[in-house]
Tab-separated table of C-alpha atoms and ligand atoms in Angstrom:
chain	number	residue	atom	x	y	z
G	29	GLN	CA	13.894	22.865	-12.747
G	30	LEU	CA	11.443	24.558	-10.373
G	31	GLY	CA	14.225	24.775	-7.779
G	32	ILE	CA	13.790	21.176	-6.708
G	33	GLU	CA	16.834	19.776	-4.943
G	34	ARG	CA	17.871	16.697	-3.015
G	35	PRO	CA	16.856	16.751	0.635
G	36	GLN	CA	19.639	17.603	3.054
G	37	GLY	CA	21.192	14.861	5.130
G	38	TYR	CA	19.418	11.848	3.695
G	39	THR	CA	18.790	10.005	0.425
G	40	VAL	CA	15.495	9.048	-1.197
G	41	SER	CA	15.408	6.396	-3.918
G	42	PHE	CA	12.643	5.678	-6.433
G	43	HIS	CA	12.279	2.143	-7.790
G	44	TYR	CA	10.193	1.498	-10.855
G	45	ASN	CA	10.072	-0.333	-14.169
G	46	PRO	CA	7.752	1.306	-16.732
G	47	LYS	CA	6.959	-2.081	-18.328
G	48	VAL	CA	4.527	-2.672	-15.465
G	49	GLU	CA	2.169	0.011	-16.844
G	50	GLN	CA	1.378	-2.072	-19.913
G	51	HIS	CA	-0.484	-4.807	-18.077
G	52	HIS	CA	-4.275	-5.078	-17.996
G	53	PHE	CA	-6.569	-6.877	-15.560
G	54	GLY	CA	-9.462	-6.377	-18.026
G	55	SER	CA	-11.598	-3.368	-18.875
G	56	LYS	CA	-14.176	-3.823	-16.092
G	57	HIS	CA	-11.590	-4.538	-13.415
G	58	PRO	CA	-10.932	-1.681	-10.961
G	59	MET	CA	-7.166	-2.337	-10.704
G	60	LYS	CA	-5.524	-0.210	-13.413
G	61	PRO	CA	-1.735	-0.531	-13.684
G	62	TRP	CA	-1.718	2.612	-15.885
G	63	ARG	CA	-2.340	4.643	-12.699
G	64	LEU	CA	1.392	4.026	-12.161
G	65	GLN	CA	2.198	5.760	-15.423
G	66	LEU	CA	0.066	8.709	-14.342
G	67	THR	CA	1.931	8.777	-11.027
G	68	LYS	CA	5.325	8.698	-12.686
G	69	GLN	CA	4.300	11.481	-15.103
G	70	LEU	CA	3.304	13.727	-12.220
G	71	VAL	CA	6.446	12.920	-10.220
G	72	PHE	CA	8.632	13.775	-13.193
G	73	GLY	CA	6.425	16.700	-14.253
G	74	TYR	CA	7.006	18.362	-10.917
G	75	GLY	CA	10.738	17.705	-11.167
G	76	LEU	CA	10.868	15.412	-8.149
G	77	HIS	CA	13.323	13.150	-9.969
G	78	TYR	CA	15.963	15.812	-9.281
G	79	ALA	CA	15.510	15.095	-5.573
G	80	MET	CA	15.971	11.306	-5.687
G	81	ASP	CA	18.143	8.434	-6.862
G	82	LEU	CA	16.255	6.842	-9.765
G	83	ASN	CA	16.422	3.125	-10.405
G	84	GLU	CA	14.882	1.221	-13.277
G	85	SER	CA	14.401	-2.014	-11.394
G	86	LEU	CA	14.810	-5.482	-12.896
G	87	PRO	CA	12.063	-8.090	-12.610
G	88	ALA	CA	12.442	-10.407	-9.616
G	89	GLU	CA	13.333	-14.037	-10.330
G	90	HIS	CA	11.479	-17.233	-9.472
G	91	ARG	CA	13.960	-18.001	-6.690
G	92	ASP	CA	13.380	-14.554	-5.112
G	93	LEU	CA	9.629	-15.173	-4.989
G	94	ALA	CA	10.189	-18.687	-3.612
G	95	GLU	CA	11.574	-17.148	-0.406
G	96	PHE	CA	7.914	-16.885	0.608
G	97	HIS	CA	5.704	-18.505	-2.014
G	98	ASP	CA	5.078	-22.164	-2.730
G	99	ASN	CA	7.036	-23.464	-5.746
G	100	ASP	CA	4.042	-25.151	-7.390
G	101	TYR	CA	2.011	-21.960	-7.076
G	102	LEU	CA	4.834	-19.980	-8.702
G	103	ASN	CA	5.114	-22.552	-11.517
G	104	PHE	CA	1.381	-22.145	-12.102
G	105	LEU	CA	1.711	-18.331	-12.345
G	106	GLN	CA	4.560	-18.842	-14.795
G	107	TYR	CA	2.743	-21.155	-17.251
G	108	ILE	CA	-0.918	-20.094	-16.966
G	109	LYS	CA	-2.354	-18.215	-19.978
G	110	SER	CA	-5.652	-16.416	-20.546
G	111	ASP	CA	-6.898	-18.647	-23.415
G	112	ASP	CA	-9.752	-21.066	-22.711
G	113	GLN	CA	-7.785	-24.111	-23.783
G	114	THR	CA	-4.958	-23.552	-21.309
G	115	GLN	CA	-7.435	-22.668	-18.562
G	116	LYS	CA	-9.443	-25.848	-19.192
G	117	ARG	CA	-6.276	-27.892	-19.032
G	118	HIS	CA	-5.366	-26.346	-15.675
G	119	GLN	CA	-8.824	-26.081	-14.146
G	120	GLU	CA	-7.783	-27.942	-11.018
G	121	GLU	CA	-4.847	-25.599	-10.284
G	122	LEU	CA	-7.027	-22.587	-11.073
G	123	ASN	CA	-9.486	-23.680	-8.405
G	124	ARG	CA	-6.687	-24.352	-5.969
G	125	TYR	CA	-4.652	-21.190	-6.436
G	126	VAL	CA	-7.172	-18.525	-7.440
G	127	PHE	CA	-10.304	-18.168	-5.396
G	128	THR	CA	-13.020	-17.389	-7.951
G	129	ASP	CA	-16.505	-16.000	-7.490
G	130	GLU	CA	-18.578	-13.694	-9.682
G	131	PHE	CA	-16.161	-10.847	-8.947
G	132	ASN	CA	-13.148	-12.557	-10.543
G	133	ASP	CA	-10.812	-10.497	-8.369
G	134	CYS	CA	-7.649	-12.156	-9.666
G	135	PRO	CA	-8.128	-12.724	-13.386
G	136	ILE	CA	-5.561	-14.630	-15.404
G	137	PHE	CA	-4.262	-12.158	-17.982
G	138	ASP	CA	-1.437	-12.537	-20.474
G	139	GLY	CA	1.870	-11.346	-19.090
G	140	ILE	CA	0.818	-12.073	-15.509
G	141	TRP	CA	4.275	-13.454	-14.655
G	142	ASP	CA	5.978	-10.345	-16.038
G	143	TYR	CA	3.556	-8.192	-14.048
G	144	VAL	CA	4.170	-9.922	-10.701
G	145	THR	CA	7.945	-10.099	-11.155
G	146	LEU	CA	8.126	-6.412	-12.171
G	147	CYS	CA	6.094	-5.310	-9.122
G	148	THR	CA	8.152	-7.486	-6.798
G	149	GLY	CA	11.468	-6.584	-8.441
G	150	ALA	CA	10.925	-2.895	-7.706
G	151	THR	CA	10.020	-3.521	-4.066
G	152	LEU	CA	12.916	-5.917	-3.444
G	153	GLU	CA	15.363	-3.485	-4.988
G	154	ALA	CA	13.966	-0.744	-2.750
G	155	ALA	CA	14.368	-2.963	0.329
G	156	HIS	CA	17.942	-3.669	-0.707
G	157	ALA	CA	18.682	0.059	-1.105
G	158	LEU	CA	17.692	0.486	2.561
G	159	SER	CA	19.499	-2.524	3.997
G	160	SER	CA	22.715	-1.668	2.135
G	161	GLY	CA	22.568	1.887	3.473
G	162	GLU	CA	22.378	3.404	-0.025
G	163	SER	CA	19.172	5.166	0.839
G	164	ASN	CA	17.147	6.205	3.861
G	165	ILE	CA	13.728	6.269	2.196
G	166	ALA	CA	13.013	3.904	-0.704
G	167	ILE	CA	9.823	4.168	-2.771
G	168	SER	CA	8.113	1.433	-4.817
G	169	TRP	CA	4.656	2.551	-5.972
G	170	SER	CA	4.034	-0.631	-8.001
G	171	GLY	CA	4.276	-2.704	-4.810
G	172	GLY	CA	2.135	-2.957	-1.701
G	173	LEU	CA	0.143	-6.027	-2.728
G	174	HIS	CA	-0.867	-7.028	0.783
G	175	HIS	CA	-3.490	-9.781	0.196
G	176	ALA	CA	-1.398	-12.422	-1.605
G	177	LYS	CA	-0.876	-15.653	0.367
G	178	LYS	CA	1.876	-18.257	0.289
G	179	ARG	CA	-0.036	-20.398	-2.217
G	180	GLN	CA	-3.023	-18.306	-3.234
G	181	ALA	CA	-3.903	-15.132	-5.096
G	182	SER	CA	-6.401	-12.858	-3.361
G	183	GLY	CA	-7.879	-9.365	-3.767
G	184	PHE	CA	-6.020	-8.333	-6.959
G	185	CYS	CA	-2.708	-9.578	-5.455
G	186	TYR	CA	-0.776	-12.599	-6.772
G	187	VAL	CA	2.645	-12.240	-5.164
G	188	ASN	CA	3.194	-10.583	-1.798
G	189	ASP	CA	6.066	-8.186	-2.453
G	190	ILE	CA	5.653	-6.776	1.084
G	191	VAL	CA	6.303	-10.095	2.827
G	192	LEU	CA	9.344	-10.692	0.602
G	193	ALA	CA	10.692	-7.201	1.373
G	194	ILE	CA	10.193	-7.610	5.135
G	195	GLN	CA	11.926	-11.005	5.014
G	196	HIS	CA	14.859	-9.273	3.326
G	197	LEU	CA	14.914	-6.467	5.912
G	198	LEU	CA	14.917	-9.018	8.751
G	199	GLN	CA	18.404	-10.054	7.624
G	200	SER	CA	19.669	-6.594	8.654
G	201	TYR	CA	17.210	-5.346	11.255
G	202	THR	CA	16.028	-7.000	14.456
G	203	ARG	CA	12.513	-5.548	14.418
G	204	VAL	CA	10.474	-4.295	11.441
G	205	LEU	CA	7.187	-2.401	11.805
G	206	TYR	CA	4.607	-2.763	9.022
G	207	ILE	CA	1.973	-0.005	8.776
G	208	ASP	CA	-0.929	-0.269	6.307
G	209	ILE	CA	-3.190	2.708	5.482
G	210	ASP	CA	-4.944	1.018	2.540
G	211	VAL	CA	-8.725	0.945	3.218
G	212	HIS	CA	-8.513	-2.881	3.248
G	213	HIS	CA	-7.045	-5.099	5.957
G	214	GLY	CA	-3.431	-6.136	5.289
G	215	ASP	CA	-4.305	-9.799	5.855
G	216	GLY	CA	-1.556	-11.453	3.788
G	217	VAL	CA	1.249	-9.622	5.593
G	218	GLU	CA	-0.345	-10.225	8.985
G	219	ALA	CA	-0.715	-13.960	8.267
G	220	ALA	CA	2.902	-14.328	7.113
G	221	PHE	CA	4.305	-12.844	10.348
G	222	PHE	CA	1.553	-13.974	12.695
G	223	ASN	CA	3.857	-16.097	14.838
G	224	THR	CA	6.839	-13.821	15.286
G	225	ASP	CA	7.599	-10.891	17.546
G	226	ARG	CA	10.225	-9.484	15.151
G	227	VAL	CA	7.544	-8.032	12.877
G	228	MET	CA	4.644	-6.005	14.162
G	229	THR	CA	1.770	-5.422	11.717
G	230	LEU	CA	-0.520	-2.413	12.148
G	231	SER	CA	-3.445	-2.033	9.731
G	232	TYR	CA	-6.078	0.703	9.586
G	233	HIS	CA	-9.089	-0.401	7.525
G	234	LYS	CA	-12.805	-0.436	7.013
G	235	TYR	CA	-14.301	-3.378	8.866
G	236	GLY	CA	-17.774	-4.868	8.543
G	237	GLU	CA	-19.299	-6.148	5.305
G	238	PHE	CA	-16.101	-5.339	3.518
G	239	PHE	CA	-13.300	-7.283	1.833
G	240	PRO	CA	-11.443	-9.328	3.104
G	241	GLY	CA	-13.537	-9.517	6.290
G	242	THR	CA	-10.607	-10.064	8.683
G	243	GLY	CA	-8.829	-7.580	10.976
G	244	GLY	CA	-11.423	-7.191	13.702
G	245	PRO	CA	-10.603	-5.725	17.116
G	246	ASP	CA	-9.777	-9.126	18.647
G	247	ASP	CA	-7.431	-10.129	15.849
G	248	SER	CA	-4.181	-9.452	17.712
G	249	GLY	CA	-1.990	-12.493	17.023
G	250	PRO	CA	-1.915	-16.083	18.283
G	251	LYS	CA	-4.018	-16.611	21.381
G	252	GLY	CA	-1.949	-19.298	23.082
G	253	PHE	CA	-0.370	-18.342	26.386
G	254	GLU	CA	2.961	-16.606	25.701
G	255	GLU	CA	3.065	-17.714	22.074
G	256	PRO	CA	5.616	-15.728	20.055
G	257	GLY	CA	3.707	-13.064	18.143
G	258	ALA	CA	0.852	-12.751	20.621
G	259	TYR	CA	-0.245	-9.066	20.560
G	260	PHE	CA	2.061	-8.267	17.605
G	261	SER	CA	-0.803	-7.967	15.091
G	262	LEU	CA	-2.578	-4.678	15.740
G	263	ASN	CA	-5.798	-3.892	13.904
G	264	VAL	CA	-7.739	-0.648	13.811
G	265	PRO	CA	-11.161	-1.447	12.317
G	266	LEU	CA	-12.961	1.707	11.187
G	267	GLU	CA	-16.368	2.848	9.938
G	268	ASP	CA	-17.485	4.332	6.621
G	269	GLY	CA	-16.849	7.984	6.025
G	270	ILE	CA	-14.079	8.599	8.572
G	271	ASP	CA	-12.597	12.028	7.835
G	272	ASP	CA	-9.244	13.798	7.964
G	273	SER	CA	-9.294	14.924	11.565
G	274	ASP	CA	-10.654	11.709	13.104
G	275	TYR	CA	-8.354	9.465	11.071
G	276	GLY	CA	-5.372	11.771	11.657
G	277	TRP	CA	-5.975	11.821	15.412
G	278	LEU	CA	-6.261	8.026	15.658
G	279	PHE	CA	-3.312	7.424	13.341
G	280	ARG	CA	-0.978	9.607	15.388
G	281	LYS	CA	-2.139	8.289	18.722
G	282	VAL	CA	-1.901	4.588	17.819
G	283	THR	CA	1.101	4.712	15.478
G	284	GLY	CA	3.029	6.916	17.897
G	285	LYS	CA	2.517	4.508	20.792
G	286	THR	CA	3.277	1.477	18.596
G	287	ILE	CA	6.646	2.925	17.574
G	288	GLU	CA	7.378	3.864	21.173
G	289	VAL	CA	6.785	0.371	22.570
G	290	PHE	CA	7.887	-1.830	19.650
G	291	LYS	CA	11.057	0.187	18.895
G	292	PRO	CA	11.381	-0.859	15.241
G	293	GLU	CA	14.709	-0.555	13.437
G	294	ALA	CA	12.969	-0.112	10.073
G	295	ILE	CA	9.439	0.703	8.912
G	296	VAL	CA	7.487	-0.519	5.879
G	297	LEU	CA	4.533	1.741	5.024
G	298	GLN	CA	1.831	0.554	2.629
G	299	CYS	CA	0.252	3.742	1.256
G	300	GLY	CA	-2.869	2.304	-0.439
G	301	ALA	CA	-4.755	5.273	-1.889
G	302	ASP	CA	-8.199	3.666	-1.710
G	303	SER	CA	-8.661	5.286	1.721
G	304	LEU	CA	-9.246	8.625	-0.051
G	305	GLY	CA	-12.668	10.200	-0.411
G	306	GLY	CA	-14.248	9.438	-3.778
G	307	ASP	CA	-12.413	6.149	-4.304
G	308	ARG	CA	-14.272	3.695	-6.548
G	309	LEU	CA	-14.017	0.885	-3.945
G	310	GLY	CA	-13.120	2.600	-0.677
G	311	LYS	CA	-15.558	4.144	1.802
G	312	PHE	CA	-13.347	6.567	3.725
G	313	ASN	CA	-13.302	10.315	3.341
G	314	LEU	CA	-9.655	11.340	3.465
G	315	ASN	CA	-8.112	14.172	1.495
G	316	ILE	CA	-4.718	13.861	-0.148
G	317	LYS	CA	-2.934	16.013	2.423
G	318	ALA	CA	-4.370	14.057	5.361
G	319	HIS	CA	-3.269	10.765	3.757
G	320	GLY	CA	0.144	12.343	3.142
G	321	SER	CA	0.433	13.612	6.692
G	322	CYS	CA	0.406	9.991	7.860
G	323	VAL	CA	3.473	9.472	5.679
G	324	GLU	CA	5.016	12.649	7.095
G	325	TYR	CA	4.386	11.449	10.643
G	326	VAL	CA	6.074	8.093	9.997
G	327	LYS	CA	8.965	9.781	8.178
G	328	SER	CA	9.568	12.094	11.139
G	329	ARG	CA	10.851	9.105	13.156
G	330	ASN	CA	13.974	9.059	10.960
G	331	LEU	CA	14.086	5.274	10.599
G	332	PRO	CA	14.891	3.448	7.347
G	333	LEU	CA	11.559	3.664	5.530
G	334	LEU	CA	10.157	1.581	2.680
G	335	MET	CA	7.174	3.307	1.044
G	336	LEU	CA	4.866	1.124	-1.034
G	337	GLY	CA	1.702	1.574	-3.107
G	338	GLY	CA	-1.280	-0.756	-2.926
G	339	GLY	CA	-4.943	-0.117	-3.629
G	340	GLY	CA	-6.349	3.031	-5.240
G	341	TYR	CA	-9.145	2.927	-7.805
G	342	THR	CA	-9.723	6.508	-8.897
G	343	PRO	CA	-6.550	6.744	-10.987
G	344	ARG	CA	-6.080	10.534	-11.113
G	345	ASN	CA	-6.343	10.743	-7.333
G	346	VAL	CA	-3.946	7.838	-6.884
G	347	ALA	CA	-1.394	9.688	-9.018
G	348	ARG	CA	-1.944	12.930	-7.105
G	349	THR	CA	-1.559	11.170	-3.752
G	350	TRP	CA	1.592	9.231	-4.570
G	351	CYS	CA	3.135	12.281	-6.253
G	352	HIS	CA	2.384	14.310	-3.113
G	353	GLU	CA	3.848	11.555	-0.924
G	354	THR	CA	6.978	11.363	-3.081
G	355	ALA	CA	7.329	15.105	-2.421
G	356	VAL	CA	6.803	14.528	1.311
G	357	ALA	CA	9.597	11.938	1.272
G	358	CYS	CA	11.881	14.452	-0.456
G	359	ASN	CA	10.931	17.319	1.866
G	360	VAL	CA	9.498	19.296	-1.067
G	361	GLN	CA	6.315	21.315	-0.785
G	362	LEU	CA	4.303	21.348	-4.006
G	363	GLY	CA	1.384	23.425	-2.756
G	364	SER	CA	1.288	26.679	-0.851
G	365	ASP	CA	1.203	26.754	2.941
G	366	ASP	CA	-2.406	27.849	3.240
G	367	GLY	CA	-3.513	24.439	1.979
G	368	ARG	CA	-5.420	25.999	-0.904
G	369	ALA	CA	-4.093	26.755	-4.350
G	370	SER	CA	-1.063	24.881	-5.574
G	371	SER	CA	1.817	27.278	-6.142
G	372	ILE	CA	3.500	24.853	-8.536
G	373	GLU	CA	1.088	23.811	-11.246
G	374	ILE	CA	1.383	20.665	-13.316
G	375	PRO	CA	3.557	21.686	-16.269
G	376	ASN	CA	2.008	21.748	-19.708
G	377	PHE	CA	4.295	19.026	-21.006
G	378	VAL	CA	2.864	16.387	-18.683
G	379	PRO	CA	0.885	13.980	-20.845
G	380	TYR	CA	-2.698	13.607	-19.627
G	381	ARG	CA	-2.502	17.081	-18.145
G	382	ALA	CA	-6.102	17.511	-19.261
G	383	ALA	CA	-7.091	14.634	-16.985
G	384	PHE	CA	-6.014	16.684	-13.979
G	385	GLU	CA	-7.955	19.815	-14.953
G	386	GLY	CA	-11.470	20.564	-13.990
G	387	ALA	CA	-11.348	20.087	-10.229
G	388	GLY	CA	-12.288	23.761	-10.360
G	389	ASN	CA	-12.541	24.450	-6.656
G	390	GLY	CA	-9.583	26.701	-6.097
G	391	ASN	CA	-7.413	23.937	-4.722
G	392	GLY	CA	-5.189	23.697	-7.742
G	393	LEU	CA	-4.664	20.591	-9.801
G	394	LEU	CA	-2.935	18.468	-7.201
G	395	TYR	CA	-5.213	18.848	-4.206
G	396	PRO	CA	-8.888	18.877	-5.132
G	397	GLU	CA	-11.358	18.555	-2.263
G	398	LEU	CA	-12.057	14.816	-2.012
G	399	ASN	CA	-14.391	14.507	0.931
G	400	ILE	CA	-17.330	14.520	-1.410
G	401	ARG	CA	-19.164	11.652	0.235
G	402	LYS	CA	-19.919	13.618	3.362
G	403	LEU	CA	-23.628	13.878	2.683
G	404	GLN	CA	-23.900	10.171	1.976
G	405	HIS	CA	-22.117	9.388	5.237
G	406	PRO	CA	-23.267	11.716	7.949
G	407	LYS	CA	-20.890	11.773	10.894
G	408	THR	CA	-20.450	8.261	12.174
G	409	TYR	CA	-17.701	8.976	14.696
G	410	THR	CA	-18.296	10.532	18.049
G	411	ARG	CA	-15.475	11.609	20.309
G	412	GLU	CA	-16.326	8.604	22.461
G	413	ASP	CA	-16.028	6.127	19.571
G	414	LEU	CA	-12.584	7.465	18.768
G	415	GLU	CA	-11.408	7.415	22.374
G	416	ASN	CA	-12.638	3.832	22.738
G	417	THR	CA	-10.890	2.634	19.592
G	418	ALA	CA	-7.646	4.293	20.658
G	419	ALA	CA	-7.951	2.970	24.220
G	420	ARG	CA	-8.401	-0.590	22.965
G	421	CYS	CA	-5.253	-0.317	20.841
G	422	LEU	CA	-3.202	1.189	23.659
G	423	GLU	CA	-4.452	-1.578	25.947
G	424	GLN	CA	-3.124	-4.198	23.515
G	425	LEU	CA	0.195	-2.353	23.281
G	426	ARG	CA	0.611	-2.521	27.071
G	427	HIS	CA	1.200	-6.261	26.646
G	428	ILE	CA	4.366	-5.722	24.614
G	429	GLU	CA	5.708	-2.815	26.629
G	430	GLY	CA	8.817	-3.112	28.761
H	108	V1P	O1	-15.488	-8.331	-2.378
H	108	V1P	C1	-14.810	-9.035	-3.106
H	108	V1P	C2	-15.168	-10.474	-3.437
H	108	V1P	C3	-16.495	-10.943	-2.970
H	108	V1P	N1	-15.931	-12.252	-2.692
H	108	V1P	C4	-16.286	-12.962	-1.526
H	108	V1P	C5	-14.567	-11.602	-2.733
H	108	V1P	N2	-13.701	-8.567	-3.706
H	108	V1P	C6	-13.257	-7.194	-3.643
H	108	V1P	C7	-11.735	-7.180	-3.616
H	108	V1P	C8	-11.103	-5.896	-3.199
H	108	V1P	C9	-9.590	-5.984	-3.293
H	108	V1P	C10	-8.826	-4.789	-2.742
H	108	V1P	C11	-7.335	-4.886	-2.987
H	108	V1P	C12	-6.456	-3.883	-2.219
H	108	V1P	O2	-6.578	-4.002	-0.839
H	108	V1P	C13	-4.961	-4.109	-2.526
H	108	V1P	C14	-4.513	-3.952	-3.926
H	108	V1P	O3	-6.818	-2.571	-2.527
H	108	V1P	C15	-13.799	-6.509	-4.844
H	108	V1P	C16	-14.566	-5.359	-4.928
H	108	V1P	C17	-15.039	-4.531	-3.827
H	108	V1P	N3	-15.871	-3.547	-4.113
H	108	V1P	O4	-14.679	-4.730	-2.703
H	108	V1P	N4	-13.625	-6.940	-6.098
H	108	V1P	C18	-14.255	-6.073	-6.924
H	108	V1P	N5	-14.823	-5.088	-6.219
H	108	V1P	C19	-14.305	-6.202	-8.367
H	108	V1P	C20	-15.160	-5.385	-9.110
H	108	V1P	C21	-15.196	-5.531	-10.500
H	108	V1P	C22	-14.394	-6.478	-11.123
H	108	V1P	C23	-13.549	-7.273	-10.373
H	108	V1P	C24	-13.512	-7.147	-9.003
H	109	CA	CA1	-5.162	-1.174	5.867
H	110	ZN	ZN1	-7.297	-1.749	-0.733
């Protein structure tokens, strides 16, 4: 099949349960679990399953989720239903556990418990594949739900699979680095490990009049003198419209130094695809290959790596990105070297193939030009802005050096 083989010298595992695709947040809601079906179809269409261990993961159990979440909150997620009668009966818990405004970010839909346990089950299985040594890179595209809190749903996230996975990894590794390239701040993960120096959280995100509003430049951990965790939350707040070269430069500079000083034994990478140009919610201007080159950069450190999904609201581009990043993990090149036309086209038997046609700009079906917002966001970054942002991050990192 298209000459796709396992990578030499290491193992990649893919963790997924197709039942997760069936869930719906509601027709007007931007989170579309069927983007995961699209992703899987592309991954299999390109034959990448020949390069990986495949695992149909089981749903996580209540007791697994209780390693981080509050029991009463989990009970609520287990019994709550979408019908008015049930909601009326549990109005008090609804107010307590689900922050609601006109957006209704975290709707109560039928099957919500199955959805959260399927997402978490895949991520926990992936974490276990790493800690047991079965695999070197483990992928869970249905995970990456970085906003969920101990006892509250937030920003489309109900259960924080990332926190649970990191807690698992901490049983085998002394230090775990969390990197988050979703366009939103990884607030839930940061909060969970705020007071420890065994987990460093590094989030790149849009900051300023943007959800969730946290992750500013001074948000670096507890402020008390010599508190554990001080300086171990690193935030890189960014402006609208940041492009491939500026983002790529900052990412390498800051991530490189973070790995150098923190010396993680394992890395968890949240690959939210809402940082791409043309995303329905995001405001950045990244192309698929630039997003993927962040993954490549992290992979090049040869540490146990957990790759997770997250945001991403233009479904075809989410599927393209995570398919490309699955290929990166497997050391497979799906496009040609010149960065233009794709030498391997999506096979005809991939359902929804038609949905990937029509990019029509010579870049093939997998890598259309996405920096389409350029005119709406004239250059906001000067060389000086970038140098200043990087300098501030490196300054923070000096505190944990040595
Ligand atoms: O901005 C908000 C509301 C306003 N309230 C004070 C909160 N919510 C955002 C939530 C974005 C969540 C992103 C999740 C992730 O990081 C991880 C999976 O990607 C929001 C937005 C927005 N444009 O920021 N909610 C919605 N849009 C929304 C739109 C239609 C229906 C439901 C929600
Ligand atoms: Ca982020
Ligand atoms: Zn996001």
